[in-house]
Amino acid sequence: MFCYQCEQTAKGAGCTVAGVCGKSPAVSDMQDLLVHITKGISMYAHRAREFGVKDKEIDTFVVEALFSTITNVNFDEDRMEGLIKKAVELREKAKKLYEESCKKAGTSPEELTGPATFDPGTTKTEMISKGEEVTPAKGAEKRGEVIQGMHDLVLFGLKGSAAYADHARILGQEDDEVYGFFHDFLNFLSKDSFELDELVSRTLEAGKWNIRVMELLDKANTGGYGDPVPTKVRITPVKGKAILVSGHDLKDLELLLKQTEGKGINIYTHGEMLPCHGYPELKKYPHLVGNYGGAWQDQQKEFDEFPGAILMTTNCIQKPKESYKHRIFTTGLVAWPGVRHIGPDKDFTPVIEAALAEEGFKEDAPEKTIMVGFARNAVLSVAPQVIENVKEGKIRHFFLIGGCDGAKSGRNYYTDLALKVPKDCVILTLACGKYRFNKLDFGDIDGIPRLLDVGQCNDAFSAVKIAQALAEAFETDINSLPLSLILSWYEQKAVCILLSLLYLGIRNMRLGPSLPAFVKPPVLEFLQKEFNLMPITTPEEDLKSILG
């Protein structure tokens, strides 16, 4: 295997024996194979679309296939085998659509090769062997590390966008042009050779499309559950039976809340589900009692101690300990071998039964709370006060400190930085990186909290809207605002957000705790030259550089 798509990759270069995330070599190779065959689907689908021919099953599958290969989603060989077989089936369907379209138009179809005709085998053993032929390492042997790295930067951005597009689709928000974007880009990535300039151009264009995808998801979340409002969230347990919900999917949480009404079970959020407490149509359920634990990388300890059932709704799962494997469940695209899966009917009865069988929390813990719900509407509602405070010198600077969290050393930087930010500055945060400091008391500036939790990683769209509104109010651009972005990354959703920020022309961002292994020196030099993208150093040095 060879995998370097996440921040924790072995030795900062790539996992070759087994994934640091827990992914087996077999699953890694099968994921590479699935991506390769999915490129083949899009080669045909992209050409069929040029004749106005589209297919919803094909469109949806391509997004789900990409999402299934994101870090910490699907670790199950059998599920991967099923996805590959489905991909082959849909590749044939796409081919037929294209050929029929050509026939109707009176033209001859192209003779496609590469991913369009690649034979993945029919057995799991054959698929694993075939997957070894299409790893990033094999691509680097053919194209060189720099070109392959840029290819993978685009691909990983697509994977992140696919996750957001899938979340939006589940809530009824789709855009046919977005499906066309995925087919277009996967068709482009199916080529044998590339020029660096065209890959750079595609990288920024992927960022542009991801903004549209995040806009769709924002519309899906707020359209279904209302605009988030500032909300106190309990972070200590309440006596009673309990279910813990982790991941990102708001729909799954809503369905679980409905199915557990009146059953005497308290529902807790975990990880990226924390922002759900700010949505009016979710917070209205009285048995959504609070948030338990922190970011995804601490789940083995936290899940072991949680006295109830656990539901994983999207990526973020780690290898479950045997001590709680009997009471953890997956749903959607998430999969771990031996873990019970809730199918598309979303009947959470097994989760409920598991929760009732556990002892639950024996007593209330002393109440402690934190604040969430500072999405763009909430922040912009006090924009006049914020602007006045800036003009009066009460607010000197804004820091956006957020992104993915992880277990790799060096992430204490973000805690130290937040603590060292001067008291006349405001901190915006989002995604699970906030768990590094979101339970600390930062106080306020004239009633405005110094720490504003914007939401999940996809709520970077909200953060950008806040920045754009402030720039408009100050009659300047985002880069001229007293605003600094200090980002932490882990997986591919962070990659697509970074590409979106680059597309918007945002400069002077700091990224850590380490730079992506797939961004090779010539590419890094370009990003530094064009956008002044910088690696983090120390909190003291970075604050001095930012504030003077």
Coordinates of C-alpha atoms in Angstrom, one line a residue:
M1 CA 0.0 0.0 0.0
F2 CA 0.9 3.6 -0.2
C3 CA -1.2 6.3 1.4
Y4 CA -0.3 9.9 2.2
Q5 CA -3.7 11.6 2.1
C6 CA -3.9 12.6 5.8
E7 CA -1.7 14.7 8.1
Q8 CA -0.7 11.8 10.4
T9 CA 0.9 9.7 7.6
A10 CA 3.9 7.6 8.7
K11 CA 7.2 9.6 9.0
G12 CA 5.4 12.5 7.3
A13 CA 5.9 10.8 4.0
G14 CA 3.4 8.0 3.5
C15 CA 2.0 4.8 5.1
T16 CA 3.4 1.7 3.4
V17 CA 2.9 -1.1 5.9
A18 CA -0.4 -0.2 7.4
G19 CA -2.4 3.0 7.8
V20 CA -1.7 5.0 10.9
C21 CA -5.5 5.5 10.9
G22 CA -5.9 1.7 11.2
K23 CA -6.6 1.1 7.6
S24 CA -5.3 -2.3 6.3
P25 CA -3.1 -2.5 3.2
A26 CA -6.0 -4.5 1.6
V27 CA -8.5 -1.7 2.2
S28 CA -6.0 1.0 1.1
D29 CA -5.3 -0.8 -2.2
M30 CA -9.1 -1.4 -2.8
Q31 CA -9.8 2.3 -2.1
D32 CA -7.2 3.3 -4.8
L33 CA -8.8 0.8 -7.1
L34 CA -12.3 2.2 -6.4
V35 CA -11.1 5.7 -7.2
H36 CA -9.5 4.5 -10.4
I37 CA -12.7 2.7 -11.6
T38 CA -14.7 5.8 -10.6
K39 CA -12.5 7.9 -12.9
G40 CA -13.6 5.5 -15.6
I41 CA -17.3 6.0 -14.8
S42 CA -16.8 9.8 -15.1
M43 CA -14.8 9.5 -18.4
Y44 CA -18.0 8.1 -20.0
A45 CA -20.5 10.2 -17.9
H46 CA -18.6 13.5 -18.7
R47 CA -18.8 12.7 -22.5
A48 CA -22.5 11.7 -22.2
R49 CA -23.3 15.0 -20.5
E50 CA -21.9 16.8 -23.6
F51 CA -24.9 15.3 -25.4
G52 CA -27.2 16.3 -22.5
V53 CA -27.5 12.8 -21.2
K54 CA -27.3 12.3 -17.4
D55 CA -28.0 9.6 -14.9
K56 CA -28.9 10.2 -11.2
E57 CA -27.6 6.8 -10.0
I58 CA -24.3 7.4 -11.6
D59 CA -24.0 10.9 -10.3
T60 CA -24.8 9.9 -6.7
F61 CA -22.5 6.9 -6.8
V62 CA -19.5 8.9 -7.9
V63 CA -19.9 11.2 -4.9
E64 CA -20.4 8.3 -2.5
A65 CA -17.4 6.4 -3.9
L66 CA -15.1 9.4 -3.4
F67 CA -16.5 10.0 0.1
S68 CA -16.0 6.3 1.0
T69 CA -12.2 6.7 0.5
I70 CA -11.8 9.6 2.8
T71 CA -9.7 9.0 5.9
N72 CA -11.6 7.3 8.8
V73 CA -14.7 6.3 6.8
N74 CA -14.7 2.8 5.4
F75 CA -12.3 0.2 6.9
D76 CA -14.3 -2.9 5.7
E77 CA -12.9 -5.1 2.9
D78 CA -16.3 -6.6 2.2
R79 CA -18.0 -3.2 1.8
M80 CA -15.1 -2.0 -0.4
E81 CA -15.5 -5.1 -2.6
G82 CA -19.2 -4.3 -3.0
L83 CA -18.4 -0.8 -4.0
I84 CA -15.9 -1.8 -6.6
K85 CA -18.4 -4.3 -8.1
K86 CA -21.0 -1.6 -8.2
A87 CA -18.5 0.8 -9.8
V88 CA -17.8 -1.7 -12.6
E89 CA -21.5 -2.1 -13.2
L90 CA -22.1 1.7 -13.4
R91 CA -19.1 2.1 -15.6
E92 CA -20.7 -0.2 -18.1
K93 CA -24.0 1.8 -17.7
A94 CA -22.2 5.1 -18.3
K95 CA -20.4 3.6 -21.3
K96 CA -23.7 2.5 -22.8
L97 CA -25.3 5.9 -22.2
Y98 CA -22.3 7.6 -24.0
E99 CA -22.4 5.2 -26.9
E100 CA -26.1 5.5 -27.4
S101 CA -25.8 9.3 -27.2
C102 CA -23.1 9.2 -30.0
K103 CA -25.4 7.0 -32.1
K104 CA -28.3 9.4 -31.8
A105 CA -26.1 12.3 -32.7
G106 CA -24.7 10.4 -35.7
T107 CA -21.1 10.4 -34.5
S108 CA -18.6 7.8 -33.4
P109 CA -17.7 7.4 -29.7
E110 CA -14.1 7.8 -28.6
E111 CA -12.1 4.7 -27.9
L112 CA -11.3 5.3 -24.3
T113 CA -8.6 3.5 -22.4
G114 CA -7.0 3.7 -18.9
P115 CA -9.6 3.8 -16.1
A116 CA -12.4 3.4 -18.7
T117 CA -11.3 -0.1 -19.5
F118 CA -9.1 -1.1 -16.5
D119 CA -10.0 -4.7 -15.3
P120 CA -10.3 -4.8 -11.5
G121 CA -10.8 -8.5 -11.3
T122 CA -13.8 -10.2 -9.8
T123 CA -12.6 -11.6 -6.5
K124 CA -11.4 -9.7 -3.4
T125 CA -7.8 -11.1 -3.9
E126 CA -7.7 -9.9 -7.5
M127 CA -9.0 -6.5 -6.5
I128 CA -6.3 -6.1 -3.9
S129 CA -3.7 -7.1 -6.4
K130 CA -5.1 -4.7 -9.1
G131 CA -5.3 -1.9 -6.5
E132 CA -1.5 -2.2 -6.0
E133 CA -1.1 -1.1 -9.7
V134 CA -2.9 2.3 -9.2
T135 CA -1.5 3.6 -5.9
P136 CA -0.1 7.1 -5.7
A137 CA 3.4 5.6 -5.5
K138 CA 2.8 3.9 -8.8
G139 CA 1.6 7.2 -10.2
A140 CA 4.8 8.9 -9.0
E141 CA 6.9 6.3 -10.7
K142 CA 5.2 7.2 -14.0
R143 CA 4.7 10.9 -13.7
G144 CA 7.2 12.0 -11.1
E145 CA 6.5 13.0 -7.5
V146 CA 5.7 16.7 -8.2
I147 CA 3.1 16.0 -10.8
Q148 CA 1.6 13.1 -8.9
G149 CA 1.5 15.2 -5.8
M150 CA -0.4 17.9 -7.6
H151 CA -2.7 15.3 -9.1
D152 CA -3.4 14.1 -5.6
L153 CA -3.9 17.6 -4.3
V154 CA -6.8 18.0 -6.8
L155 CA -8.1 14.5 -6.1
F156 CA -8.1 14.9 -2.3
G157 CA -9.9 18.2 -2.8
L158 CA -12.5 16.4 -4.8
K159 CA -12.9 13.8 -2.0
G160 CA -13.5 16.5 0.6
S161 CA -16.1 18.2 -1.7
A162 CA -17.8 14.8 -2.2
A163 CA -18.3 14.5 1.5
Y164 CA -20.0 17.9 1.7
A165 CA -22.0 17.2 -1.4
D166 CA -23.2 13.9 0.1
H167 CA -24.3 15.6 3.3
A168 CA -26.2 18.2 1.3
R169 CA -27.9 15.5 -0.9
I170 CA -29.1 13.6 2.1
L171 CA -30.9 16.8 3.2
G172 CA -32.4 17.4 -0.3
Q173 CA -30.0 19.9 -1.7
E174 CA -28.4 19.0 -5.0
D175 CA -27.0 20.9 -8.0
D176 CA -26.7 19.1 -11.4
E177 CA -23.7 21.4 -12.3
V178 CA -21.9 20.1 -9.2
Y179 CA -22.3 16.5 -10.4
G180 CA -20.9 17.7 -13.7
F181 CA -18.0 19.2 -11.9
F182 CA -17.1 15.9 -10.4
H183 CA -17.3 14.1 -13.7
D184 CA -15.3 16.8 -15.5
F185 CA -12.5 16.7 -12.9
L186 CA -12.3 13.0 -12.6
N187 CA -12.2 12.7 -16.4
F188 CA -9.3 15.2 -16.3
L189 CA -7.5 13.2 -13.7
S190 CA -7.8 10.1 -15.8
K191 CA -5.1 11.3 -18.2
D192 CA -1.7 9.6 -18.3
S193 CA 0.3 12.9 -18.2
F194 CA -0.1 16.4 -17.0
E195 CA 1.4 19.8 -17.2
L196 CA 2.1 21.5 -13.9
D197 CA 0.3 24.7 -15.0
E198 CA -2.9 22.9 -15.8
L199 CA -2.9 21.1 -12.5
V200 CA -2.4 24.4 -10.6
S201 CA -5.3 25.9 -12.6
R202 CA -7.5 22.9 -11.8
T203 CA -6.6 23.1 -8.1
L204 CA -7.9 26.6 -7.8
E205 CA -11.0 25.8 -9.9
A206 CA -11.7 22.9 -7.5
G207 CA -11.7 25.4 -4.7
K208 CA -14.2 27.5 -6.6
W209 CA -16.6 24.6 -7.0
N210 CA -16.2 23.6 -3.4
I211 CA -17.5 27.0 -2.4
R212 CA -20.7 26.1 -4.3
V213 CA -20.8 22.7 -2.6
M214 CA -20.4 24.3 0.9
E215 CA -23.1 26.8 0.0
L216 CA -25.4 23.9 -0.8
L217 CA -24.7 22.2 2.5
D218 CA -25.2 25.5 4.4
K219 CA -28.6 25.9 2.6
A220 CA -29.4 22.2 3.5
N221 CA -28.6 22.6 7.2
T222 CA -30.2 26.0 7.8
G223 CA -33.1 25.2 5.5
G224 CA -33.9 22.0 7.4
Y225 CA -33.0 23.1 11.0
G226 CA -33.0 26.9 11.0
D227 CA -30.1 29.4 11.4
P228 CA -27.8 28.5 14.4
V229 CA -28.3 30.7 17.4
P230 CA -25.9 31.2 20.4
T231 CA -26.6 28.4 22.7
K232 CA -25.2 27.1 26.0
V233 CA -24.3 23.4 25.8
R234 CA -23.9 21.2 28.8
I235 CA -20.6 19.3 28.7
T236 CA -21.1 17.2 31.9
P237 CA -23.3 14.0 32.1
V238 CA -27.0 13.8 33.2
K239 CA -28.3 10.8 35.1
G240 CA -30.0 8.2 32.8
K241 CA -29.6 6.0 29.8
A242 CA -27.6 7.4 27.0
I243 CA -26.7 7.4 23.3
L244 CA -23.6 9.2 21.9
V245 CA -23.8 10.5 18.3
S246 CA -20.5 11.3 16.5
G247 CA -19.6 12.3 12.9
H248 CA -21.3 15.2 11.0
D249 CA -24.7 14.1 9.8
L250 CA -27.6 16.3 11.1
K251 CA -30.3 14.2 9.5
D252 CA -29.2 11.1 11.4
L253 CA -29.3 13.0 14.7
E254 CA -32.8 14.3 13.9
L255 CA -34.0 10.8 13.1
L256 CA -32.5 9.4 16.2
L257 CA -34.0 12.1 18.4
K258 CA -37.4 11.4 16.9
Q259 CA -37.1 7.6 17.5
T260 CA -36.0 8.0 21.1
E261 CA -38.7 10.4 22.2
G262 CA -40.4 9.2 25.3
K263 CA -38.0 6.3 25.8
G264 CA -36.1 7.7 28.7
I265 CA -32.8 8.0 26.8
N266 CA -30.6 11.1 26.8
I267 CA -28.8 12.0 23.5
Y268 CA -25.3 13.4 23.6
T269 CA -23.2 14.8 20.7
H270 CA -19.6 14.1 20.2
G271 CA -16.9 15.6 18.0
E272 CA -18.2 17.6 15.0
M273 CA -21.8 17.0 16.1
L274 CA -21.3 19.7 18.9
P275 CA -22.6 22.5 16.7
C276 CA -26.0 20.7 16.3
H277 CA -27.0 22.2 19.6
G278 CA -27.2 25.6 18.0
Y279 CA -29.9 24.7 15.4
P280 CA -33.4 25.5 16.5
E281 CA -35.0 22.4 15.0
L282 CA -32.6 20.1 16.8
K283 CA -32.2 21.9 20.2
K284 CA -35.9 21.8 20.7
Y285 CA -35.7 18.2 21.7
P286 CA -35.4 18.2 25.5
H287 CA -33.5 14.8 25.5
L288 CA -30.7 16.3 23.5
V289 CA -29.0 17.0 26.8
G290 CA -25.4 17.9 26.0
N291 CA -22.0 17.1 24.5
Y292 CA -19.7 14.4 25.7
G293 CA -16.0 14.2 25.2
G294 CA -13.8 16.0 22.6
A295 CA -12.4 15.4 19.2
W296 CA -12.3 12.1 17.2
Q297 CA -8.8 11.0 18.2
D298 CA -9.8 10.6 21.8
Q299 CA -12.7 8.3 21.1
Q300 CA -11.2 5.0 22.2
K301 CA -10.8 6.3 25.8
E302 CA -14.0 8.4 25.8
F303 CA -16.2 5.7 24.1
D304 CA -14.8 3.1 26.5
E305 CA -16.0 5.2 29.5
F306 CA -19.3 6.2 28.0
P307 CA -22.0 4.0 29.7
G308 CA -24.4 3.8 26.7
A309 CA -24.6 3.1 22.9
I310 CA -22.6 5.0 20.3
L311 CA -23.6 5.9 16.7
M312 CA -21.1 6.9 14.1
T313 CA -22.7 8.9 11.3
T314 CA -19.9 9.9 9.0
N315 CA -16.1 9.8 9.0
C316 CA -14.1 9.9 12.2
I317 CA -14.3 6.3 13.4
Q318 CA -11.3 4.7 14.9
K319 CA -10.7 1.0 15.6
P320 CA -13.2 0.2 18.4
K321 CA -12.0 -1.5 21.5
E322 CA -13.5 -4.9 22.2
S323 CA -14.9 -3.5 25.4
Y324 CA -17.4 -1.3 23.5
K325 CA -17.6 -3.0 20.1
H326 CA -20.9 -4.6 21.1
R327 CA -22.5 -1.1 21.6
I328 CA -21.1 0.9 18.8
F329 CA -22.9 1.2 15.5
T330 CA -22.2 2.7 12.0
T331 CA -24.6 4.1 9.5
G332 CA -24.4 5.7 6.0
L333 CA -21.0 5.2 4.4
V334 CA -19.1 4.5 7.6
A335 CA -17.9 0.9 8.1
W336 CA -15.7 -1.1 10.4
P337 CA -15.4 -4.9 10.2
G338 CA -17.6 -6.6 12.8
V339 CA -19.4 -3.4 13.8
R340 CA -23.2 -3.5 13.4
H341 CA -24.4 -1.3 10.6
I342 CA -27.7 0.6 10.4
G343 CA -28.9 0.5 6.8
P344 CA -30.6 3.1 4.6
D345 CA -34.0 2.5 6.4
K346 CA -32.4 4.3 9.4
D347 CA -34.2 2.1 11.9
F348 CA -32.2 2.8 15.0
T349 CA -33.9 0.2 17.1
P350 CA -30.7 -1.8 17.7
V351 CA -29.0 1.3 18.9
I352 CA -31.9 2.1 21.3
E353 CA -31.9 -1.5 22.6
A354 CA -28.2 -1.4 23.2
A355 CA -28.5 1.9 25.1
L356 CA -31.3 0.5 27.3
A357 CA -29.2 -2.6 28.1
E358 CA -26.3 -0.4 29.4
E359 CA -26.3 1.2 32.9
G360 CA -26.2 4.8 31.7
F361 CA -25.0 7.6 33.9
K362 CA -25.8 6.9 37.6
E363 CA -26.0 10.5 38.6
D364 CA -25.8 14.1 37.4
A365 CA -22.3 15.6 37.3
P366 CA -21.8 19.2 38.3
E367 CA -23.1 21.3 35.4
K368 CA -20.6 23.0 33.1
T369 CA -21.4 24.6 29.8
I370 CA -19.8 26.1 26.7
M371 CA -21.2 28.3 24.0
V372 CA -21.9 27.3 20.3
G373 CA -24.0 28.7 17.5
F374 CA -22.0 31.7 16.3
A375 CA -22.6 31.2 12.6
R376 CA -22.7 34.1 10.2
N377 CA -26.2 35.3 11.1
A378 CA -25.5 35.4 14.8
V379 CA -22.1 37.2 14.3
L380 CA -23.4 39.6 11.7
S381 CA -26.4 40.6 13.9
V382 CA -23.9 42.3 16.2
A383 CA -21.7 43.5 13.3
P384 CA -22.3 47.2 14.0
Q385 CA -21.1 46.8 17.6
V386 CA -18.1 44.8 16.4
I387 CA -17.2 47.4 13.8
E388 CA -17.5 50.2 16.3
N389 CA -15.3 48.3 18.8
V390 CA -12.7 47.9 16.1
K391 CA -12.8 51.6 15.2
E392 CA -12.5 52.5 18.9
G393 CA -9.5 50.1 19.4
K394 CA -11.3 47.8 21.7
I395 CA -10.9 44.9 19.3
R396 CA -7.4 44.9 17.8
H397 CA -7.4 41.8 15.7
F398 CA -9.5 38.7 14.7
F399 CA -7.9 35.2 14.7
L400 CA -9.5 32.3 13.0
I401 CA -8.0 29.3 14.8
G402 CA -9.6 26.1 13.7
G403 CA -9.7 23.0 11.4
C404 CA -9.2 19.3 12.0
D405 CA -7.8 17.9 15.2
G406 CA -5.5 14.9 15.4
A407 CA -3.3 12.8 17.7
K408 CA 0.1 13.7 16.1
S409 CA 2.4 15.7 18.3
G410 CA 2.6 19.5 17.7
R411 CA -1.1 20.3 18.0
N412 CA -0.6 21.8 21.5
Y413 CA 0.5 24.8 19.4
Y414 CA -3.2 25.7 18.8
T415 CA -4.0 25.6 22.5
D416 CA -0.9 27.7 23.4
L417 CA -1.7 30.2 20.6
A418 CA -5.3 30.7 21.7
L419 CA -4.1 31.3 25.3
K420 CA -1.5 33.8 24.2
V421 CA -3.8 35.8 22.0
P422 CA -4.1 39.2 23.6
K423 CA -7.3 40.0 25.5
D424 CA -8.2 42.8 23.0
C425 CA -8.5 40.2 20.2
V426 CA -11.4 37.9 19.2
I427 CA -11.0 34.2 18.3
L428 CA -13.2 32.6 15.7
T429 CA -13.1 28.8 15.6
L430 CA -14.6 25.9 13.8
A431 CA -14.3 22.1 13.2
C432 CA -12.9 19.7 15.8
G433 CA -9.7 21.7 16.1
K434 CA -11.6 23.8 18.6
Y435 CA -11.5 21.1 21.2
R436 CA -8.0 22.1 21.9
F437 CA -9.3 25.2 23.7
N438 CA -13.1 25.5 23.5
K439 CA -13.6 24.6 27.2
L440 CA -11.4 27.4 28.4
D441 CA -12.8 30.8 29.5
F442 CA -11.7 33.6 27.2
G443 CA -14.1 36.2 28.6
D444 CA -15.7 38.9 26.4
I445 CA -15.2 42.4 25.0
D446 CA -18.1 44.7 25.7
G447 CA -20.4 41.6 25.9
I448 CA -19.1 40.0 22.7
P449 CA -17.5 36.6 23.6
R450 CA -13.8 36.5 22.7
L451 CA -14.3 32.9 21.5
L452 CA -16.9 32.5 18.8
D453 CA -17.6 28.9 17.7
V454 CA -18.7 29.1 14.0
G455 CA -19.6 25.4 13.7
Q456 CA -18.5 22.3 11.8
C457 CA -15.6 22.3 9.2
N458 CA -18.1 22.9 6.4
D459 CA -19.1 26.1 8.2
A460 CA -15.9 27.6 6.8
F461 CA -18.5 29.0 4.4
S462 CA -20.0 30.9 7.3
A463 CA -16.6 32.2 8.3
V464 CA -15.9 33.4 4.8
K465 CA -19.2 35.2 4.7
I466 CA -18.4 36.9 8.0
A467 CA -15.0 38.0 6.7
Q468 CA -16.6 39.3 3.4
A469 CA -19.2 41.3 5.3
L470 CA -16.6 42.9 7.5
A471 CA -14.5 43.7 4.5
E472 CA -17.5 45.4 2.9
A473 CA -18.2 47.3 6.0
F474 CA -14.7 48.6 6.2
E475 CA -14.6 49.2 2.5
T476 CA -11.6 47.0 1.9
D477 CA -10.8 43.4 1.0
I478 CA -10.4 40.3 3.2
N479 CA -6.6 40.5 3.1
S480 CA -6.6 44.0 4.4
L481 CA -8.8 43.2 7.5
P482 CA -7.2 42.8 10.9
L483 CA -7.8 39.0 10.5
S484 CA -5.4 36.1 10.5
L485 CA -6.2 32.5 9.6
I486 CA -4.2 29.8 11.5
L487 CA -5.4 26.5 10.3
S488 CA -4.9 22.9 11.4
W489 CA -5.6 20.1 8.9
Y490 CA -6.0 16.3 9.1
E491 CA -8.0 14.9 6.2
Q492 CA -9.4 15.7 2.8
K493 CA -12.3 18.0 3.8
A494 CA -9.7 20.4 5.2
V495 CA -7.9 20.2 1.8
C496 CA -10.9 21.3 -0.2
I497 CA -11.5 24.2 2.3
L498 CA -7.9 25.3 1.8
L499 CA -8.4 25.2 -2.0
S500 CA -11.5 27.4 -1.6
L501 CA -9.6 29.9 0.5
L502 CA -6.8 30.0 -2.1
Y503 CA -9.3 30.5 -4.9
L504 CA -10.7 33.5 -3.0
G505 CA -7.2 34.9 -3.0
I506 CA -6.8 34.8 0.8
R507 CA -3.1 35.4 1.7
N508 CA -0.9 35.0 4.7
M509 CA -2.6 31.9 6.1
R510 CA -0.6 29.6 8.4
L511 CA -1.0 25.9 8.2
G512 CA 0.0 23.1 10.5
P513 CA 1.0 21.1 12.4
S514 CA 2.9 19.8 9.4
L515 CA 2.6 20.5 5.7
P516 CA 1.0 17.9 3.4
A517 CA 3.4 15.2 2.2
F518 CA 1.8 15.4 -1.3
V519 CA 2.7 19.1 -1.6
K520 CA 6.3 18.9 -3.0
P521 CA 8.8 21.7 -2.8
P522 CA 8.1 23.3 -6.2
V523 CA 4.4 23.4 -5.4
L524 CA 5.0 24.8 -1.9
E525 CA 7.3 27.4 -3.4
F526 CA 4.4 28.4 -5.7
L527 CA 1.9 28.6 -2.9
Q528 CA 4.3 30.7 -0.8
K529 CA 5.0 33.0 -3.7
E530 CA 1.4 33.5 -4.8
F531 CA -0.4 33.3 -1.5
N532 CA 2.3 33.6 1.2
L533 CA 1.0 30.3 2.7
M534 CA 3.2 29.6 5.7
P535 CA 3.8 26.7 8.0
I536 CA 3.2 27.5 11.7
T537 CA 6.3 28.1 13.8
T538 CA 5.8 28.9 17.5
P539 CA 2.9 30.8 19.1
E540 CA 5.2 33.5 20.2
E541 CA 6.9 34.0 16.8
D542 CA 3.6 33.8 14.9
L543 CA 1.9 36.3 17.2
K544 CA 4.8 38.7 16.9
S545 CA 4.8 38.4 13.2
I546 CA 1.0 39.0 13.0
L547 CA 0.6 41.8 15.6
G548 CA 4.1 43.4 15.5

